[in-house]
Amino acid sequence: MDDIDLPHLRAAIDLARQARARGNHPFGALLVGADGRVLLEAENTVATGRDITGHAELNLVRLAAQRLDRAALAGSTLYSSTEPCPMCAGAIYWAGIGRVVYALSEQGLLALTEHSPANDALLLPCREVFARGLRVVAVRGPLIEEEGRAVHEHFW
């Protein structure tokens, strides 16, 4: 790939590794502005924050909505180690973020977690959530799924 998205995706996967090292689920996300500069980063904090909504993307959206205006959000891209769940996709949509790029697909994650008691998947791809909105959110993914999968190995 000739791609500017790949370094940002790899950074999101690295954030997922960091979340896992801190005792959280292995998910990471970052927000990149229209100029290609990283604006914000976030990790999953479900375990350490004792908050079931502490997904990396939702943590990132909360920060972004507090710190950035609507124009900046609309021109930004959210990079995620794994496809955003329906809750996170809704938050991304309502925050006005214009684009999402992810590594591991929801189906790829399900293949790793389907036998885990921690699996409480809500199987609704982010594209379907965004398609119900009145505003377009561009989506690219899955990309580099093997790299996205690796951070989950032996976790679930």
mmCIF file of C-alpha atoms in Angstrom:
data_model
loop_
_atom_site.group_PDB
_atom_site.id
_atom_site.type_symbol
_atom_site.label_atom_id
_atom_site.label_comp_id
_atom_site.label_asym_id
_atom_site.label_seq_id
_atom_site.Cartn_x
_atom_site.Cartn_y
_atom_site.Cartn_z
ATOM 1 C CA MET A 1 0.000 0.000 0.000
ATOM 2 C CA ASP A 2 1.138 3.517 -0.788
ATOM 3 C CA ASP A 3 -0.588 4.720 2.227
ATOM 4 C CA ILE A 4 -0.520 7.538 4.767
ATOM 5 C CA ASP A 5 -3.080 5.639 6.858
ATOM 6 C CA LEU A 6 -0.759 2.781 7.804
ATOM 7 C CA PRO A 7 1.559 4.590 10.261
ATOM 8 C CA HIS A 8 -1.481 5.968 12.102
ATOM 9 C CA LEU A 9 -3.109 2.531 12.217
ATOM 10 C CA ARG A 10 0.090 1.046 13.594
ATOM 11 C CA ALA A 11 0.146 3.783 16.240
ATOM 12 C CA ALA A 12 -3.432 2.826 17.212
ATOM 13 C CA ILE A 13 -2.340 -0.811 17.506
ATOM 14 C CA ASP A 14 0.574 0.288 19.690
ATOM 15 C CA LEU A 15 -1.899 2.123 21.937
ATOM 16 C CA ALA A 16 -3.856 -1.135 22.152
ATOM 17 C CA ARG A 17 -0.659 -2.876 23.314
ATOM 18 C CA GLN A 18 -0.205 -0.213 25.967
ATOM 19 C CA ALA A 19 -3.807 -0.622 27.140
ATOM 20 C CA ARG A 20 -3.269 -4.354 27.447
ATOM 21 C CA ALA A 21 -0.031 -3.831 29.393
ATOM 22 C CA ARG A 22 -1.999 -1.657 31.855
ATOM 23 C CA GLY A 23 -4.558 -4.419 32.416
ATOM 24 C CA ASN A 24 -7.226 -3.214 29.994
ATOM 25 C CA HIS A 25 -8.705 -4.736 26.878
ATOM 26 C CA PRO A 26 -6.357 -4.315 23.892
ATOM 27 C CA PHE A 27 -7.911 -1.423 21.999
ATOM 28 C CA GLY A 28 -6.394 1.919 21.009
ATOM 29 C CA ALA A 29 -7.444 4.932 18.949
ATOM 30 C CA LEU A 30 -6.056 8.236 17.776
ATOM 31 C CA LEU A 31 -7.409 11.305 16.062
ATOM 32 C CA VAL A 32 -5.517 12.887 13.186
ATOM 33 C CA GLY A 33 -6.292 16.337 11.841
ATOM 34 C CA ALA A 34 -6.762 17.284 8.215
ATOM 35 C CA ASP A 35 -3.094 18.348 8.120
ATOM 36 C CA GLY A 36 -1.957 14.823 9.103
ATOM 37 C CA ARG A 37 -0.931 15.803 12.634
ATOM 38 C CA VAL A 38 -1.914 13.574 15.561
ATOM 39 C CA LEU A 39 -4.309 15.567 17.727
ATOM 40 C CA LEU A 40 -5.279 13.095 20.468
ATOM 41 C CA GLU A 41 -4.715 9.515 21.576
ATOM 42 C CA ALA A 42 -6.718 7.198 23.826
ATOM 43 C CA GLU A 43 -6.689 3.657 25.135
ATOM 44 C CA ASN A 44 -9.336 1.324 26.432
ATOM 45 C CA THR A 45 -9.870 1.876 30.181
ATOM 46 C CA VAL A 46 -12.734 -0.527 30.885
ATOM 47 C CA ALA A 47 -10.880 -2.472 33.602
ATOM 48 C CA THR A 48 -8.741 0.208 35.232
ATOM 49 C CA GLY A 49 -11.480 2.841 35.055
ATOM 50 C CA ARG A 50 -14.154 0.377 36.161
ATOM 51 C CA ASP A 51 -16.364 1.796 33.412
ATOM 52 C CA ILE A 52 -17.908 -0.461 30.783
ATOM 53 C CA THR A 53 -18.089 2.507 28.391
ATOM 54 C CA GLY A 54 -14.324 3.117 28.604
ATOM 55 C CA HIS A 55 -13.691 1.994 25.035
ATOM 56 C CA ALA A 56 -10.697 3.612 23.339
ATOM 57 C CA GLU A 57 -12.811 5.314 20.674
ATOM 58 C CA LEU A 58 -15.345 6.661 23.153
ATOM 59 C CA ASN A 59 -12.573 7.945 25.420
ATOM 60 C CA LEU A 60 -11.080 9.662 22.377
ATOM 61 C CA VAL A 61 -14.394 11.174 21.279
ATOM 62 C CA ARG A 62 -14.973 12.598 24.760
ATOM 63 C CA LEU A 63 -11.573 14.311 24.682
ATOM 64 C CA ALA A 64 -12.046 15.518 21.125
ATOM 65 C CA ALA A 65 -15.486 16.984 21.757
ATOM 66 C CA GLN A 66 -14.096 18.973 24.708
ATOM 67 C CA ARG A 67 -11.039 20.301 22.911
ATOM 68 C CA LEU A 68 -11.883 20.716 19.217
ATOM 69 C CA ASP A 69 -14.471 22.671 17.284
ATOM 70 C CA ARG A 70 -16.920 21.127 14.789
ATOM 71 C CA ALA A 71 -14.837 22.094 11.750
ATOM 72 C CA ALA A 72 -11.727 20.402 13.151
ATOM 73 C CA LEU A 73 -13.723 17.276 14.006
ATOM 74 C CA ALA A 74 -15.293 17.146 10.544
ATOM 75 C CA GLY A 75 -11.865 17.284 8.919
ATOM 76 C CA SER A 76 -10.332 14.667 11.175
ATOM 77 C CA THR A 77 -9.800 10.920 10.903
ATOM 78 C CA LEU A 78 -10.217 8.518 13.795
ATOM 79 C CA TYR A 79 -7.825 5.565 13.565
ATOM 80 C CA SER A 80 -8.716 2.491 15.580
ATOM 81 C CA SER A 81 -6.932 -0.767 16.209
ATOM 82 C CA THR A 82 -10.273 -2.558 15.815
ATOM 83 C CA GLU A 83 -13.555 -1.681 14.116
ATOM 84 C CA PRO A 84 -15.589 0.631 16.360
ATOM 85 C CA CYS A 85 -18.518 -1.019 18.131
ATOM 86 C CA PRO A 86 -22.044 0.419 17.703
ATOM 87 C CA MET A 87 -21.727 2.552 20.875
ATOM 88 C CA CYS A 88 -18.463 4.070 19.675
ATOM 89 C CA ALA A 89 -19.728 4.487 16.129
ATOM 90 C CA GLY A 90 -22.683 6.473 17.471
ATOM 91 C CA ALA A 91 -20.359 8.708 19.470
ATOM 92 C CA ILE A 92 -18.100 9.207 16.437
ATOM 93 C CA TYR A 93 -21.121 10.157 14.346
ATOM 94 C CA TRP A 94 -22.571 12.602 16.895
ATOM 95 C CA ALA A 95 -19.177 14.207 17.474
ATOM 96 C CA GLY A 96 -19.048 14.994 13.760
ATOM 97 C CA ILE A 97 -15.802 13.153 12.974
ATOM 98 C CA GLY A 98 -15.529 12.841 9.223
ATOM 99 C CA ARG A 99 -13.587 9.632 8.669
ATOM 100 C CA VAL A 100 -12.775 6.312 10.368
ATOM 101 C CA VAL A 101 -9.975 3.886 9.517
ATOM 102 C CA TYR A 102 -9.559 0.593 11.359
ATOM 103 C CA ALA A 103 -7.277 -2.441 11.345
ATOM 104 C CA LEU A 104 -9.106 -5.523 12.682
ATOM 105 C CA SER A 105 -12.706 -6.084 11.621
ATOM 106 C CA GLU A 106 -15.549 -6.872 13.985
ATOM 107 C CA GLN A 107 -15.745 -10.356 12.439
ATOM 108 C CA GLY A 108 -12.004 -10.836 12.924
ATOM 109 C CA LEU A 109 -12.360 -9.898 16.580
ATOM 110 C CA LEU A 110 -15.322 -12.243 16.980
ATOM 111 C CA ALA A 111 -13.210 -15.134 15.675
ATOM 112 C CA LEU A 112 -10.804 -14.477 18.574
ATOM 113 C CA THR A 113 -13.392 -13.875 21.299
ATOM 114 C CA GLU A 114 -16.329 -16.134 20.457
ATOM 115 C CA HIS A 115 -15.489 -18.680 23.174
ATOM 116 C CA SER A 116 -14.578 -16.134 25.838
ATOM 117 C CA PRO A 117 -16.940 -15.452 28.738
ATOM 118 C CA ALA A 118 -15.978 -11.782 28.303
ATOM 119 C CA ASN A 119 -17.490 -11.765 24.807
ATOM 120 C CA ASP A 120 -20.581 -9.603 24.727
ATOM 121 C CA ALA A 121 -20.371 -8.617 21.089
ATOM 122 C CA LEU A 122 -23.106 -6.564 19.499
ATOM 123 C CA LEU A 123 -22.659 -7.521 15.869
ATOM 124 C CA LEU A 124 -23.444 -4.333 14.017
ATOM 125 C CA PRO A 125 -20.690 -3.068 11.705
ATOM 126 C CA CYS A 126 -19.819 0.613 12.003
ATOM 127 C CA ARG A 127 -20.663 1.154 8.333
ATOM 128 C CA GLU A 128 -24.251 0.146 9.083
ATOM 129 C CA VAL A 129 -24.464 2.547 12.029
ATOM 130 C CA PHE A 130 -23.080 5.417 9.932
ATOM 131 C CA ALA A 131 -25.361 4.546 6.983
ATOM 132 C CA ARG A 132 -28.388 5.335 9.185
ATOM 133 C CA GLY A 133 -27.216 8.897 9.774
ATOM 134 C CA LEU A 134 -27.955 12.009 7.774
ATOM 135 C CA ARG A 135 -24.272 12.883 7.420
ATOM 136 C CA VAL A 136 -21.607 10.832 5.655
ATOM 137 C CA VAL A 137 -18.800 9.300 7.684
ATOM 138 C CA ALA A 138 -16.186 7.803 5.366
ATOM 139 C CA VAL A 139 -14.929 4.384 6.471
ATOM 140 C CA ARG A 140 -11.830 2.497 5.431
ATOM 141 C CA GLY A 141 -11.063 -0.934 6.776
ATOM 142 C CA PRO A 142 -10.273 -3.542 7.607
ATOM 143 C CA LEU A 143 -6.588 -2.953 6.883
ATOM 144 C CA ILE A 144 -3.518 -4.779 8.226
ATOM 145 C CA GLU A 145 -5.780 -7.236 10.031
ATOM 146 C CA GLU A 146 -2.945 -9.564 10.993
ATOM 147 C CA GLU A 147 -1.230 -6.737 12.872
ATOM 148 C CA GLY A 148 -4.506 -5.782 14.512
ATOM 149 C CA ARG A 149 -5.170 -9.383 15.470
ATOM 150 C CA ALA A 150 -1.721 -9.908 17.012
ATOM 151 C CA VAL A 151 -2.378 -7.569 19.951
ATOM 152 C CA HIS A 152 -5.382 -9.721 20.935
ATOM 153 C CA GLU A 153 -3.605 -13.091 20.827
ATOM 154 C CA HIS A 154 -3.765 -14.975 24.141
ATOM 155 C CA PHE A 155 -5.762 -12.174 25.733
ATOM 156 C CA TRP A 156 -9.278 -13.551 25.398
#
